[in-house]
mmCIF file of C-alpha atoms and ligand atoms in Angstrom:
data_model
loop_
_atom_site.group_PDB
_atom_site.id
_atom_site.type_symbol
_atom_site.label_atom_id
_atom_site.label_comp_id
_atom_site.label_asym_id
_atom_site.label_seq_id
_atom_site.Cartn_x
_atom_site.Cartn_y
_atom_site.Cartn_z
ATOM 1 C CA MET A 1 69.673 1.383 -19.080
ATOM 2 C CA SER A 2 65.857 1.420 -20.328
ATOM 3 C CA GLU A 3 63.086 3.305 -19.629
ATOM 4 C CA CYS A 4 60.379 1.818 -17.909
ATOM 5 C CA ALA A 5 58.037 3.009 -14.833
ATOM 6 C CA VAL A 6 59.275 3.542 -11.153
ATOM 7 C CA ILE A 7 57.294 3.634 -8.222
ATOM 8 C CA CYS A 8 57.743 7.193 -6.163
ATOM 9 C CA GLY A 9 55.165 7.347 -3.874
ATOM 10 C CA LEU A 10 53.158 4.843 -1.672
ATOM 11 C CA GLY A 11 50.529 5.544 0.587
ATOM 12 C CA THR A 12 47.803 3.461 2.703
ATOM 13 C CA CYS A 13 44.514 3.646 4.591
ATOM 14 C CA LEU A 14 43.964 1.428 7.538
ATOM 15 C CA PRO A 15 40.015 1.635 9.480
ATOM 16 C CA GLU A 16 40.356 2.014 12.787
ATOM 17 C CA ARG A 17 38.420 -0.635 14.354
ATOM 18 C CA VAL A 18 40.749 -3.663 14.890
ATOM 19 C CA ILE A 19 38.901 -6.937 15.295
ATOM 20 C CA THR A 20 41.282 -9.669 17.718
ATOM 21 C CA ASN A 21 40.868 -13.367 17.355
ATOM 22 C CA GLU A 22 39.518 -13.576 20.754
ATOM 23 C CA ASP A 23 36.633 -10.905 19.566
ATOM 24 C CA LEU A 24 35.432 -13.897 16.593
ATOM 25 C CA THR A 25 35.935 -16.365 19.199
ATOM 26 C CA ALA A 26 32.800 -15.163 21.200
ATOM 27 C CA ARG A 27 30.618 -15.442 18.105
ATOM 28 C CA LEU A 28 32.193 -18.699 15.956
ATOM 29 C CA ASP A 29 33.096 -21.915 16.826
ATOM 30 C CA THR A 30 36.629 -21.521 16.305
ATOM 31 C CA SER A 31 39.831 -20.333 18.547
ATOM 32 C CA ASP A 32 42.810 -17.734 19.007
ATOM 33 C CA GLU A 33 45.100 -21.006 18.943
ATOM 34 C CA TRP A 34 43.800 -22.082 15.689
ATOM 35 C CA ILE A 35 43.915 -18.984 13.697
ATOM 36 C CA ARG A 36 47.063 -18.069 14.663
ATOM 37 C CA ARG A 37 48.811 -21.945 14.389
ATOM 38 C CA ARG A 38 46.659 -21.707 10.743
ATOM 39 C CA THR A 39 46.884 -18.989 9.067
ATOM 40 C CA GLY A 40 49.281 -16.309 11.462
ATOM 41 C CA ILE A 41 46.722 -14.209 11.572
ATOM 42 C CA GLN A 42 46.054 -12.011 15.189
ATOM 43 C CA ARG A 43 44.184 -9.354 14.332
ATOM 44 C CA ARG A 44 42.508 -7.667 11.574
ATOM 45 C CA ARG A 45 40.499 -4.163 10.840
ATOM 46 C CA MET A 46 37.322 -3.544 10.299
ATOM 47 C CA VAL A 47 35.458 -0.121 8.757
ATOM 48 C CA ASP A 48 32.912 1.514 10.229
ATOM 49 C CA PRO A 49 29.015 1.427 9.004
ATOM 50 C CA GLY A 50 29.078 3.535 5.930
ATOM 51 C CA THR A 51 32.314 3.351 4.984
ATOM 52 C CA SER A 52 33.100 2.215 1.632
ATOM 53 C CA THR A 53 36.137 0.840 -0.796
ATOM 54 C CA GLY A 54 35.931 4.326 -2.290
ATOM 55 C CA ASP A 55 36.386 6.226 1.175
ATOM 56 C CA LEU A 56 39.728 3.789 1.786
ATOM 57 C CA ALA A 57 40.803 4.214 -2.158
ATOM 58 C CA VAL A 58 40.686 7.849 -1.920
ATOM 59 C CA ALA A 59 42.552 8.214 0.999
ATOM 60 C CA ALA A 60 45.367 5.831 0.057
ATOM 61 C CA GLY A 61 45.284 7.451 -3.319
ATOM 62 C CA GLN A 62 45.456 10.391 -1.757
ATOM 63 C CA ALA A 63 48.456 9.339 0.469
ATOM 64 C CA ALA A 64 51.078 8.122 -2.021
ATOM 65 C CA GLN A 65 50.258 11.075 -4.058
ATOM 66 C CA VAL A 66 51.671 12.818 -1.227
ATOM 67 C CA SER A 67 54.337 10.671 -0.475
ATOM 68 C CA ALA A 68 55.168 11.044 -4.582
ATOM 69 C CA GLY A 69 54.815 14.775 -4.362
ATOM 70 C CA ARG A 70 52.704 14.517 -7.692
ATOM 71 C CA SER A 71 49.835 13.892 -8.868
ATOM 72 C CA ALA A 72 48.080 11.004 -10.903
ATOM 73 C CA ASP A 73 47.303 11.114 -14.783
ATOM 74 C CA PHE A 74 45.766 8.045 -14.569
ATOM 75 C CA VAL A 75 43.676 5.598 -12.242
ATOM 76 C CA VAL A 76 43.795 2.128 -11.564
ATOM 77 C CA LEU A 77 41.544 0.420 -8.754
ATOM 78 C CA ALA A 78 41.897 -2.883 -7.808
ATOM 79 C CA THR A 79 39.096 -4.648 -6.001
ATOM 80 C CA THR A 80 36.555 -7.288 -5.360
ATOM 81 C CA THR A 81 34.180 -5.012 -3.524
ATOM 82 C CA PRO A 82 33.530 -2.225 -5.085
ATOM 83 C CA ASP A 83 31.475 0.464 -4.413
ATOM 84 C CA ARG A 84 28.495 -0.548 -6.308
ATOM 85 C CA PRO A 85 27.909 -3.157 -9.303
ATOM 86 C CA CYS A 86 27.551 -0.292 -11.630
ATOM 87 C CA PRO A 87 29.400 2.198 -12.496
ATOM 88 C CA ALA A 88 32.975 1.187 -11.729
ATOM 89 C CA THR A 89 34.375 2.969 -8.555
ATOM 90 C CA ALA A 90 37.770 4.004 -9.713
ATOM 91 C CA PRO A 91 36.246 7.384 -11.846
ATOM 92 C CA GLU A 92 34.547 8.589 -8.653
ATOM 93 C CA VAL A 93 37.478 7.781 -6.705
ATOM 94 C CA ALA A 94 39.515 9.968 -9.174
ATOM 95 C CA HIS A 95 36.804 13.099 -8.676
ATOM 96 C CA ARG A 96 37.343 13.263 -5.225
ATOM 97 C CA LEU A 97 40.933 13.113 -5.410
ATOM 98 C CA GLY A 98 40.455 16.213 -7.821
ATOM 99 C CA LEU A 99 42.207 14.091 -10.558
ATOM 100 C CA THR A 100 39.713 16.198 -13.350
ATOM 101 C CA GLU A 101 38.745 13.816 -16.166
ATOM 102 C CA VAL A 102 41.827 11.392 -16.361
ATOM 103 C CA PRO A 103 40.915 7.711 -17.178
ATOM 104 C CA ALA A 104 39.985 5.637 -14.539
ATOM 105 C CA LEU A 105 39.247 2.135 -14.484
ATOM 106 C CA ASP A 106 38.559 -0.888 -11.899
ATOM 107 C CA ILE A 107 40.255 -3.899 -12.368
ATOM 108 C CA ALA A 108 38.659 -7.605 -10.753
ATOM 109 C CA ALA A 109 41.496 -9.877 -10.054
ATOM 110 C CA VAL A 110 40.145 -10.552 -6.482
ATOM 111 C CA CYS A 111 43.343 -11.127 -4.554
ATOM 112 C CA SER A 112 45.811 -10.993 -7.388
ATOM 113 C CA GLY A 113 44.273 -7.405 -8.083
ATOM 114 C CA PHE A 114 47.128 -5.177 -7.057
ATOM 115 C CA VAL A 115 50.192 -7.008 -9.290
ATOM 116 C CA TYR A 116 47.185 -7.314 -12.357
ATOM 117 C CA ALA A 117 47.170 -3.222 -12.223
ATOM 118 C CA LEU A 118 50.593 -2.770 -11.494
ATOM 119 C CA GLY A 119 51.147 -4.817 -14.615
ATOM 120 C CA LEU A 120 48.402 -2.954 -16.480
ATOM 121 C CA ALA A 121 49.982 0.809 -15.730
ATOM 122 C CA GLU A 122 53.890 -0.192 -16.080
ATOM 123 C CA ALA A 123 52.628 -1.217 -19.760
ATOM 124 C CA LEU A 124 50.662 1.883 -20.105
ATOM 125 C CA VAL A 125 53.718 4.215 -19.322
ATOM 126 C CA ARG A 126 55.870 2.215 -21.461
ATOM 127 C CA ALA A 127 53.721 2.225 -24.186
ATOM 128 C CA GLY A 128 53.514 6.125 -23.724
ATOM 129 C CA ALA A 129 49.562 5.874 -22.877
ATOM 130 C CA CYS A 130 50.084 7.900 -19.706
ATOM 131 C CA ASP A 131 53.211 8.936 -17.266
ATOM 132 C CA GLN A 132 51.764 9.307 -13.948
ATOM 133 C CA PRO A 133 49.334 6.300 -12.978
ATOM 134 C CA LEU A 134 48.342 5.539 -9.365
ATOM 135 C CA VAL A 135 47.889 2.029 -8.511
ATOM 136 C CA ILE A 136 45.085 1.704 -5.811
ATOM 137 C CA GLY A 137 44.158 -1.694 -4.329
ATOM 138 C CA ALA A 138 41.396 -1.395 -1.921
ATOM 139 C CA GLU A 139 38.688 -3.387 -0.135
ATOM 140 C CA VAL A 140 35.886 -3.623 2.429
ATOM 141 C CA TYR A 141 36.230 -7.136 2.136
ATOM 142 C CA THR A 142 33.675 -7.403 5.743
ATOM 143 C CA SER A 143 30.940 -6.580 3.077
ATOM 144 C CA ILE A 144 31.104 -9.922 1.390
ATOM 145 C CA ILE A 145 31.989 -12.173 4.153
ATOM 146 C CA ASP A 146 29.589 -13.884 5.880
ATOM 147 C CA PRO A 147 29.768 -13.518 9.676
ATOM 148 C CA GLN A 148 28.845 -16.771 10.742
ATOM 149 C CA ASP A 149 31.259 -18.977 7.975
ATOM 150 C CA ARG A 150 34.253 -19.769 10.391
ATOM 151 C CA ASN A 151 36.149 -20.319 7.268
ATOM 152 C CA THR A 152 36.578 -16.540 5.829
ATOM 153 C CA ALA A 153 35.530 -14.313 8.332
ATOM 154 C CA VAL A 154 38.928 -15.441 10.481
ATOM 155 C CA ILE A 155 40.874 -14.517 7.484
ATOM 156 C CA PHE A 156 40.018 -11.603 5.269
ATOM 157 C CA GLY A 157 40.120 -7.425 6.365
ATOM 158 C CA ASP A 158 39.376 -4.268 5.244
ATOM 159 C CA GLY A 159 42.169 -1.680 4.278
ATOM 160 C CA ALA A 160 43.575 -0.184 0.839
ATOM 161 C CA GLY A 161 47.268 0.843 -0.255
ATOM 162 C CA ALA A 162 48.375 2.718 -3.250
ATOM 163 C CA VAL A 163 51.304 3.399 -5.803
ATOM 164 C CA LEU A 164 52.245 6.067 -8.197
ATOM 165 C CA LEU A 165 54.177 5.286 -10.802
ATOM 166 C CA ARG A 166 56.251 7.947 -12.936
ATOM 167 C CA ARG A 167 58.434 7.393 -16.325
ATOM 168 C CA GLY A 168 61.733 6.393 -15.312
ATOM 169 C CA ASP A 169 64.573 4.725 -16.261
ATOM 170 C CA SER A 170 65.299 0.846 -14.900
ATOM 171 C CA GLY A 171 68.533 1.909 -12.633
ATOM 172 C CA GLU A 172 66.616 3.944 -10.392
ATOM 173 C CA PRO A 173 65.039 2.596 -6.894
ATOM 174 C CA GLY A 174 61.369 1.461 -7.514
ATOM 175 C CA ALA A 175 62.041 0.654 -11.139
ATOM 176 C CA ILE A 176 59.278 -2.449 -12.334
ATOM 177 C CA HIS A 177 61.565 -4.404 -14.740
ATOM 178 C CA ALA A 178 59.063 -7.310 -15.185
ATOM 179 C CA VAL A 179 55.433 -8.509 -14.120
ATOM 180 C CA GLU A 180 54.154 -11.777 -15.049
ATOM 181 C CA LEU A 181 50.183 -11.994 -14.943
ATOM 182 C CA GLY A 182 47.876 -15.537 -15.051
ATOM 183 C CA SER A 183 44.949 -17.107 -15.126
ATOM 184 C CA SER A 184 43.122 -20.411 -15.103
ATOM 185 C CA GLY A 185 39.166 -20.034 -15.466
ATOM 186 C CA ALA A 186 38.884 -23.732 -14.839
ATOM 187 C CA GLY A 187 38.804 -23.165 -10.922
ATOM 188 C CA SER A 188 36.389 -20.369 -10.997
ATOM 189 C CA ASP A 189 34.398 -22.071 -8.371
ATOM 190 C CA LEU A 190 36.918 -22.258 -5.988
ATOM 191 C CA ILE A 191 36.555 -18.727 -4.699
ATOM 192 C CA THR A 192 32.803 -16.949 -5.735
ATOM 193 C CA VAL A 193 30.381 -14.303 -4.504
ATOM 194 C CA ALA A 194 28.024 -16.784 -6.881
ATOM 195 C CA GLY A 195 24.842 -14.115 -6.551
ATOM 196 C CA GLY A 196 24.430 -10.929 -7.604
ATOM 197 C CA GLY A 197 25.442 -11.090 -11.178
ATOM 198 C CA SER A 198 23.851 -11.640 -14.231
ATOM 199 C CA ARG A 199 23.878 -15.844 -14.260
ATOM 200 C CA ILE A 200 22.196 -15.535 -10.699
ATOM 201 C CA PRO A 201 20.398 -12.136 -10.828
ATOM 202 C CA GLY A 202 17.656 -11.218 -8.670
ATOM 203 C CA ARG A 203 17.317 -8.724 -5.661
ATOM 204 C CA GLU A 204 19.558 -9.496 -2.641
ATOM 205 C CA GLN A 205 16.583 -11.152 -0.553
ATOM 206 C CA GLN A 206 15.896 -13.705 -3.284
ATOM 207 C CA VAL A 207 19.418 -14.725 -3.556
ATOM 208 C CA PRO A 208 20.068 -17.832 -1.218
ATOM 209 C CA ARG A 209 22.573 -17.128 1.346
ATOM 210 C CA GLU A 210 25.340 -19.672 0.207
ATOM 211 C CA GLN A 211 24.881 -17.349 -3.467
ATOM 212 C CA ARG A 212 24.922 -13.881 -1.063
ATOM 213 C CA TYR A 213 28.481 -14.272 0.305
ATOM 214 C CA PHE A 214 31.922 -14.910 -0.333
ATOM 215 C CA ARG A 215 33.045 -18.705 -0.168
ATOM 216 C CA MET A 216 36.108 -20.604 -0.427
ATOM 217 C CA GLN A 217 37.307 -24.035 -0.702
ATOM 218 C CA GLY A 218 40.388 -23.250 0.981
ATOM 219 C CA ARG A 219 42.025 -26.645 1.073
ATOM 220 C CA GLU A 220 42.447 -26.595 -2.776
ATOM 221 C CA VAL A 221 43.117 -23.122 -2.926
ATOM 222 C CA TYR A 222 45.833 -23.522 -0.443
ATOM 223 C CA ARG A 223 47.482 -25.912 -2.988
ATOM 224 C CA GLN A 224 46.944 -23.719 -5.914
ATOM 225 C CA ALA A 225 48.130 -20.813 -4.411
ATOM 226 C CA VAL A 226 51.191 -22.178 -3.218
ATOM 227 C CA ALA A 227 52.156 -23.981 -7.053
ATOM 228 C CA ARG A 228 50.765 -20.572 -8.926
ATOM 229 C CA MET A 229 53.201 -18.241 -6.713
ATOM 230 C CA THR A 230 55.709 -20.202 -6.667
ATOM 231 C CA SER A 231 56.135 -21.203 -10.488
ATOM 232 C CA SER A 232 54.794 -17.207 -11.522
ATOM 233 C CA ALA A 233 57.538 -15.845 -9.342
ATOM 234 C CA ARG A 234 60.252 -17.985 -10.833
ATOM 235 C CA SER A 235 59.125 -17.065 -13.945
ATOM 236 C CA VAL A 236 59.835 -13.359 -13.436
ATOM 237 C CA LEU A 237 62.811 -13.781 -11.978
ATOM 238 C CA ASP A 238 63.731 -16.007 -15.155
ATOM 239 C CA ARG A 239 62.812 -12.854 -17.013
ATOM 240 C CA VAL A 240 65.250 -10.690 -15.155
ATOM 241 C CA GLN A 241 67.828 -13.040 -14.567
ATOM 242 C CA TRP A 242 68.119 -12.833 -10.649
ATOM 243 C CA SER A 243 67.915 -15.775 -8.972
ATOM 244 C CA PRO A 244 66.372 -16.533 -5.984
ATOM 245 C CA SER A 245 68.864 -15.758 -3.885
ATOM 246 C CA SER A 246 70.085 -12.546 -4.782
ATOM 247 C CA VAL A 247 66.358 -11.187 -3.723
ATOM 248 C CA ARG A 248 66.501 -8.750 -0.920
ATOM 249 C CA ALA A 249 62.892 -8.449 -0.508
ATOM 250 C CA PHE A 250 59.750 -11.017 -0.909
ATOM 251 C CA VAL A 251 56.601 -9.617 -0.018
ATOM 252 C CA GLY A 252 53.779 -12.140 -1.127
ATOM 253 C CA HIS A 253 49.926 -11.025 -1.142
ATOM 254 C CA GLN A 254 49.342 -11.827 2.689
ATOM 255 C CA ALA A 255 46.500 -15.244 2.335
ATOM 256 C CA ASN A 256 48.044 -17.189 4.812
ATOM 257 C CA GLN A 257 51.484 -17.359 6.774
ATOM 258 C CA ARG A 258 51.800 -20.726 5.780
ATOM 259 C CA ILE A 259 51.478 -20.178 2.353
ATOM 260 C CA LEU A 260 53.877 -17.882 1.892
ATOM 261 C CA ASP A 261 56.480 -19.832 4.074
ATOM 262 C CA ALA A 262 55.957 -22.520 1.632
ATOM 263 C CA VAL A 263 56.361 -19.956 -1.435
ATOM 264 C CA ALA A 264 59.830 -18.696 0.254
ATOM 265 C CA ASP A 265 60.825 -22.017 1.187
ATOM 266 C CA ARG A 266 60.819 -23.552 -2.418
ATOM 267 C CA LEU A 267 61.718 -20.332 -4.132
ATOM 268 C CA GLY A 268 64.760 -20.080 -1.652
ATOM 269 C CA VAL A 269 64.425 -16.893 -0.082
ATOM 270 C CA SER A 270 66.167 -16.142 2.718
ATOM 271 C CA LYS A 271 64.042 -15.905 5.733
ATOM 272 C CA CYS A 272 65.714 -12.821 6.735
ATOM 273 C CA TYR A 273 64.479 -10.987 3.398
ATOM 274 C CA ARG A 274 60.830 -11.862 3.835
ATOM 275 C CA PHE A 275 58.265 -8.846 5.087
ATOM 276 C CA GLY A 276 54.709 -9.175 5.851
ATOM 277 C CA ASN A 277 52.202 -8.076 8.023
ATOM 278 C CA ILE A 278 49.346 -10.659 7.892
ATOM 279 C CA ALA A 279 49.293 -11.241 12.096
ATOM 280 C CA GLU A 280 48.553 -7.530 12.182
ATOM 281 C CA VAL A 281 45.945 -6.787 9.189
ATOM 282 C CA GLY A 282 45.200 -10.622 7.930
ATOM 283 C CA ASN A 283 44.294 -11.089 4.103
ATOM 284 C CA THR A 284 43.082 -7.723 2.846
ATOM 285 C CA ALA A 285 42.524 -9.583 -0.546
ATOM 286 C CA ALA A 286 43.766 -6.268 -3.630
ATOM 287 C CA ALA A 287 45.069 -3.981 -0.864
ATOM 288 C CA SER A 288 47.415 -6.227 0.814
ATOM 289 C CA ILE A 289 50.645 -6.173 -1.192
ATOM 290 C CA PRO A 290 51.467 -2.060 -0.934
ATOM 291 C CA LEU A 291 49.997 -2.396 2.868
ATOM 292 C CA ALA A 292 52.469 -5.207 3.149
ATOM 293 C CA MET A 293 55.443 -3.476 1.070
ATOM 294 C CA ALA A 294 54.759 0.086 3.829
ATOM 295 C CA ASP A 295 54.820 -1.908 6.524
ATOM 296 C CA ALA A 296 58.385 -3.371 5.545
ATOM 297 C CA SER A 297 59.384 0.327 4.492
ATOM 298 C CA ALA A 298 58.735 1.031 8.522
ATOM 299 C CA SER A 299 61.118 -1.725 9.388
ATOM 300 C CA ASN A 300 64.161 0.225 7.566
ATOM 301 C CA ARG A 301 65.443 -3.135 7.083
ATOM 302 C CA ILE A 302 65.089 -2.709 2.932
ATOM 303 C CA HIS A 303 67.581 -0.532 1.225
ATOM 304 C CA PRO A 304 66.406 1.548 -2.060
ATOM 305 C CA GLY A 305 67.117 -0.137 -5.122
ATOM 306 C CA ALA A 306 66.884 -3.713 -3.432
ATOM 307 C CA PRO A 307 65.756 -6.409 -5.431
ATOM 308 C CA THR A 308 62.256 -6.906 -5.289
ATOM 309 C CA LEU A 309 59.798 -10.024 -5.596
ATOM 310 C CA LEU A 310 56.158 -9.182 -5.234
ATOM 311 C CA THR A 311 53.686 -12.275 -5.876
ATOM 312 C CA ALA A 312 49.996 -12.966 -5.698
ATOM 313 C CA PHE A 313 47.425 -15.590 -5.767
ATOM 314 C CA GLY A 314 43.495 -14.994 -6.039
ATOM 315 C CA GLY A 315 39.814 -15.680 -7.110
ATOM 316 C CA GLY A 316 39.402 -16.353 -11.355
ATOM 317 C CA LEU A 317 41.826 -17.904 -10.677
ATOM 318 C CA THR A 318 44.515 -15.485 -11.020
ATOM 319 C CA TRP A 319 47.935 -15.080 -10.509
ATOM 320 C CA GLY A 320 50.936 -12.748 -11.138
ATOM 321 C CA SER A 321 54.462 -11.750 -10.030
ATOM 322 C CA ALA A 322 56.843 -8.586 -10.676
ATOM 323 C CA ALA A 323 60.589 -8.254 -10.415
ATOM 324 C CA VAL A 324 60.977 -4.504 -9.119
ATOM 325 C CA THR A 325 63.678 -2.872 -7.337
ATOM 326 C CA TRP A 326 62.882 -1.347 -3.679
ATOM 327 C CA PRO A 327 61.276 2.000 -4.048
ATOM 328 C CA ASP A 328 62.828 5.434 -2.484
ATOM 329 C CA VAL A 329 59.929 6.209 -0.668
ATOM 330 C CA VAL A 330 58.707 7.068 2.616
ATOM 331 C CA PRO A 331 54.800 5.897 3.169
ATOM 332 C CA VAL A 332 51.763 8.293 3.901
ATOM 333 C CA SER A 333 49.280 6.876 5.960
ATOM 334 C CA LEU A 334 45.821 8.770 6.038
ATOM 335 C CA PRO A 335 42.279 7.995 7.564
ATOM 336 C CA PRO A 336 39.313 6.848 5.527
ATOM 337 C CA LYS A 337 38.188 9.749 3.670
ATOM 338 C CA SER A 338 34.005 10.577 4.508
ATOM 339 C CA PRO A 339 32.296 9.632 1.569
ATOM 340 C CA THR A 340 31.260 12.912 0.790
ATOM 341 C CA ALA A 341 35.269 14.317 0.893
ATOM 342 C CA LEU A 342 37.323 15.907 -2.122
ATOM 343 C CA CYS A 343 40.359 16.029 -2.022
ATOM 344 C CA GLY A 344 42.029 19.667 -2.826
ATOM 345 C CA SER A 345 45.449 21.036 -4.796
ATOM 346 C CA MET A 346 48.541 18.846 -4.018
ATOM 347 C CA THR A 347 49.037 21.652 -1.192
ATOM 348 C CA ASP A 348 45.973 21.014 0.773
ATOM 349 C CA ARG A 349 47.014 17.245 0.368
ATOM 350 C CA GLU A 350 50.468 18.313 2.191
ATOM 351 C CA THR A 351 49.294 19.969 4.860
ATOM 352 C CA ASP A 352 46.593 17.065 5.303
ATOM 353 C CA ALA A 353 48.857 14.418 5.340
ATOM 354 C CA VAL A 354 51.141 16.642 7.721
ATOM 355 C CA ALA A 355 48.425 17.208 9.912
ATOM 356 C CA THR A 356 47.547 13.363 10.115
ATOM 357 C CA ALA A 357 49.675 10.763 12.325
ATOM 358 C CA PRO A 358 51.023 7.799 10.536
ATOM 359 C CA GLN A 359 48.453 4.977 11.553
ATOM 360 C CA PRO A 360 49.969 2.070 14.104
ATOM 361 C CA HIS A 361 50.508 -1.429 12.173
HETATM 362 O O1 UT7 B 401 44.078 -14.696 -0.870
HETATM 363 C C1 UT7 B 401 43.879 -15.382 -1.659
HETATM 364 C C2 UT7 B 401 43.092 -16.958 -1.489
HETATM 365 N N1 UT7 B 401 42.845 -17.966 -0.615
HETATM 366 C C3 UT7 B 401 43.916 -18.423 -0.241
HETATM 367 O O2 UT7 B 401 44.869 -18.493 -0.029
HETATM 368 C C4 UT7 B 401 43.385 -18.693 1.315
HETATM 369 C C5 UT7 B 401 43.901 -20.374 1.150
HETATM 370 N N2 UT7 B 401 43.780 -21.639 2.359
HETATM 371 C C6 UT7 B 401 44.093 -21.424 3.555
HETATM 372 O O3 UT7 B 401 44.892 -20.457 3.683
HETATM 373 C C7 UT7 B 401 43.106 -22.403 4.393
HETATM 374 O O4 UT7 B 401 42.644 -23.679 3.542
HETATM 375 C C8 UT7 B 401 42.410 -21.887 5.638
HETATM 376 C C9 UT7 B 401 43.006 -21.308 6.466
HETATM 377 C C10 UT7 B 401 41.322 -21.391 5.015
HETATM 378 C C11 UT7 B 401 42.235 -23.136 6.095
HETATM 379 O O5 UT7 B 401 43.205 -24.288 6.418
HETATM 380 P P1 UT7 B 401 43.263 -25.371 6.392
HETATM 381 O O6 UT7 B 401 44.568 -25.943 7.553
HETATM 382 O O7 UT7 B 401 43.509 -25.688 5.059
HETATM 383 O O8 UT7 B 401 42.000 -26.249 7.145
HETATM 384 P P2 UT7 B 401 41.340 -26.875 6.227
HETATM 385 O O9 UT7 B 401 40.326 -25.976 5.355
HETATM 386 O O10 UT7 B 401 41.794 -28.169 5.621
HETATM 387 O O11 UT7 B 401 40.352 -27.226 7.506
HETATM 388 C C12 UT7 B 401 40.540 -28.121 8.776
HETATM 389 C C13 UT7 B 401 39.729 -28.329 10.026
HETATM 390 C C14 UT7 B 401 38.773 -28.448 9.514
HETATM 391 O O12 UT7 B 401 37.848 -29.429 10.287
HETATM 392 P P3 UT7 B 401 37.407 -31.071 10.064
HETATM 393 O O13 UT7 B 401 37.313 -31.346 8.919
HETATM 394 O O14 UT7 B 401 39.609 -31.765 9.815
HETATM 395 O O15 UT7 B 401 36.718 -31.665 11.470
HETATM 396 C C15 UT7 B 401 38.139 -27.029 9.507
HETATM 397 O O16 UT7 B 401 36.364 -27.650 9.288
HETATM 398 O O17 UT7 B 401 39.650 -27.294 10.236
HETATM 399 C C16 UT7 B 401 38.199 -26.680 10.533
HETATM 400 N N3 UT7 B 401 38.340 -25.616 10.576
HETATM 401 C C17 UT7 B 401 38.347 -24.343 11.354
HETATM 402 N N4 UT7 B 401 38.298 -24.614 13.192
HETATM 403 C C18 UT7 B 401 38.734 -23.889 14.095
HETATM 404 C C19 UT7 B 401 38.049 -24.794 9.436
HETATM 405 N N5 UT7 B 401 38.273 -23.230 9.552
HETATM 406 C C20 UT7 B 401 38.231 -23.017 11.170
HETATM 407 C C21 UT7 B 401 38.294 -22.003 11.926
HETATM 408 N N6 UT7 B 401 38.455 -22.230 13.228
HETATM 409 N N7 UT7 B 401 38.266 -20.597 11.753
#
């Protein structure tokens, strides 16, 4: 047995507002049948105007701390949709969580963001740089999606998920055994919001529509996603010497049901060990893996300690996989925090969590 980081808390936050496929067919040239067949998505969540990624991140982070019964000493926030270009969103999230002066940073690895943040956080624990990092994936994707683009508007949704880590050993449920990360900037044009940075700067009204919104070359991204997630998953499993057939929980980034099926089929993970909630929440980018883990937990079909494979792929291009054992946690769900809400002590948080019924998935 060796020292490693262990997942000890799991929290989520989903906005209440549900957007069904039928809602989208009212304004886009698409159909419920096309969306279900090509993506597996039936509905997704969307924030109310004025609610930001930080508001979802604070709620999910607080929920993970309540689930763990302890507070964080480091905050890593994975997001594609920060509250603003500058400064990072994580320091304000840490402040609103009452985590005074802890280190806090954002990670921009798009849909691989959660696995990137998990990899960084577990390495920080092993290096002795912190003891209890909070890893949050939070997105308000509807803030960058072109409502007139049927290629993307039917896929993405808003939400947040978080895990709290602590120092532990590799024999415990929730142990992070290995994380593999990779990137290929040669494919950086396949998923972009092209404008608004230093290459194409300027005020919003000066940037053409095409460069203002999120754009994705779906077919090529699909091809790369299947190939990269499969090879990354194989490589992390090789590192820990687990065979794909020994995996008892497969939770992939909820990009597209067909992508997830193709990856699991290629790896040889049995259907009964595949978990996901894309039908209910769509693709929530950096938030999707912790949201799917919480949903899987609620199914009561996974035992703490079960060999678990997490894998993701996204813009950058980026990808990553983690070999962990299923954590012994009860997930907590909280509604978005209002922009001015500050969270109090752990006692206040516990009271708050008990008073808030888990949101339906
Ligand atoms: O989150 C991490 C990164 N993202 C992903 O991994 C997503 C990867 N890509 C995908 O999931 C899929 O490529 C999409 C769901 C985006 C598209 O599915 P597809 O099966 O690859 O469709 P396609 O792009 O090849 O398009 C097939 C047809 C096209 O029409 P034509 O050219 O055959 O006449 C599209 O214009 O489907 C059309 N189409 C739609 N039709 C109805 C594209 N989007 C829609 C739509 N409704 N929403």
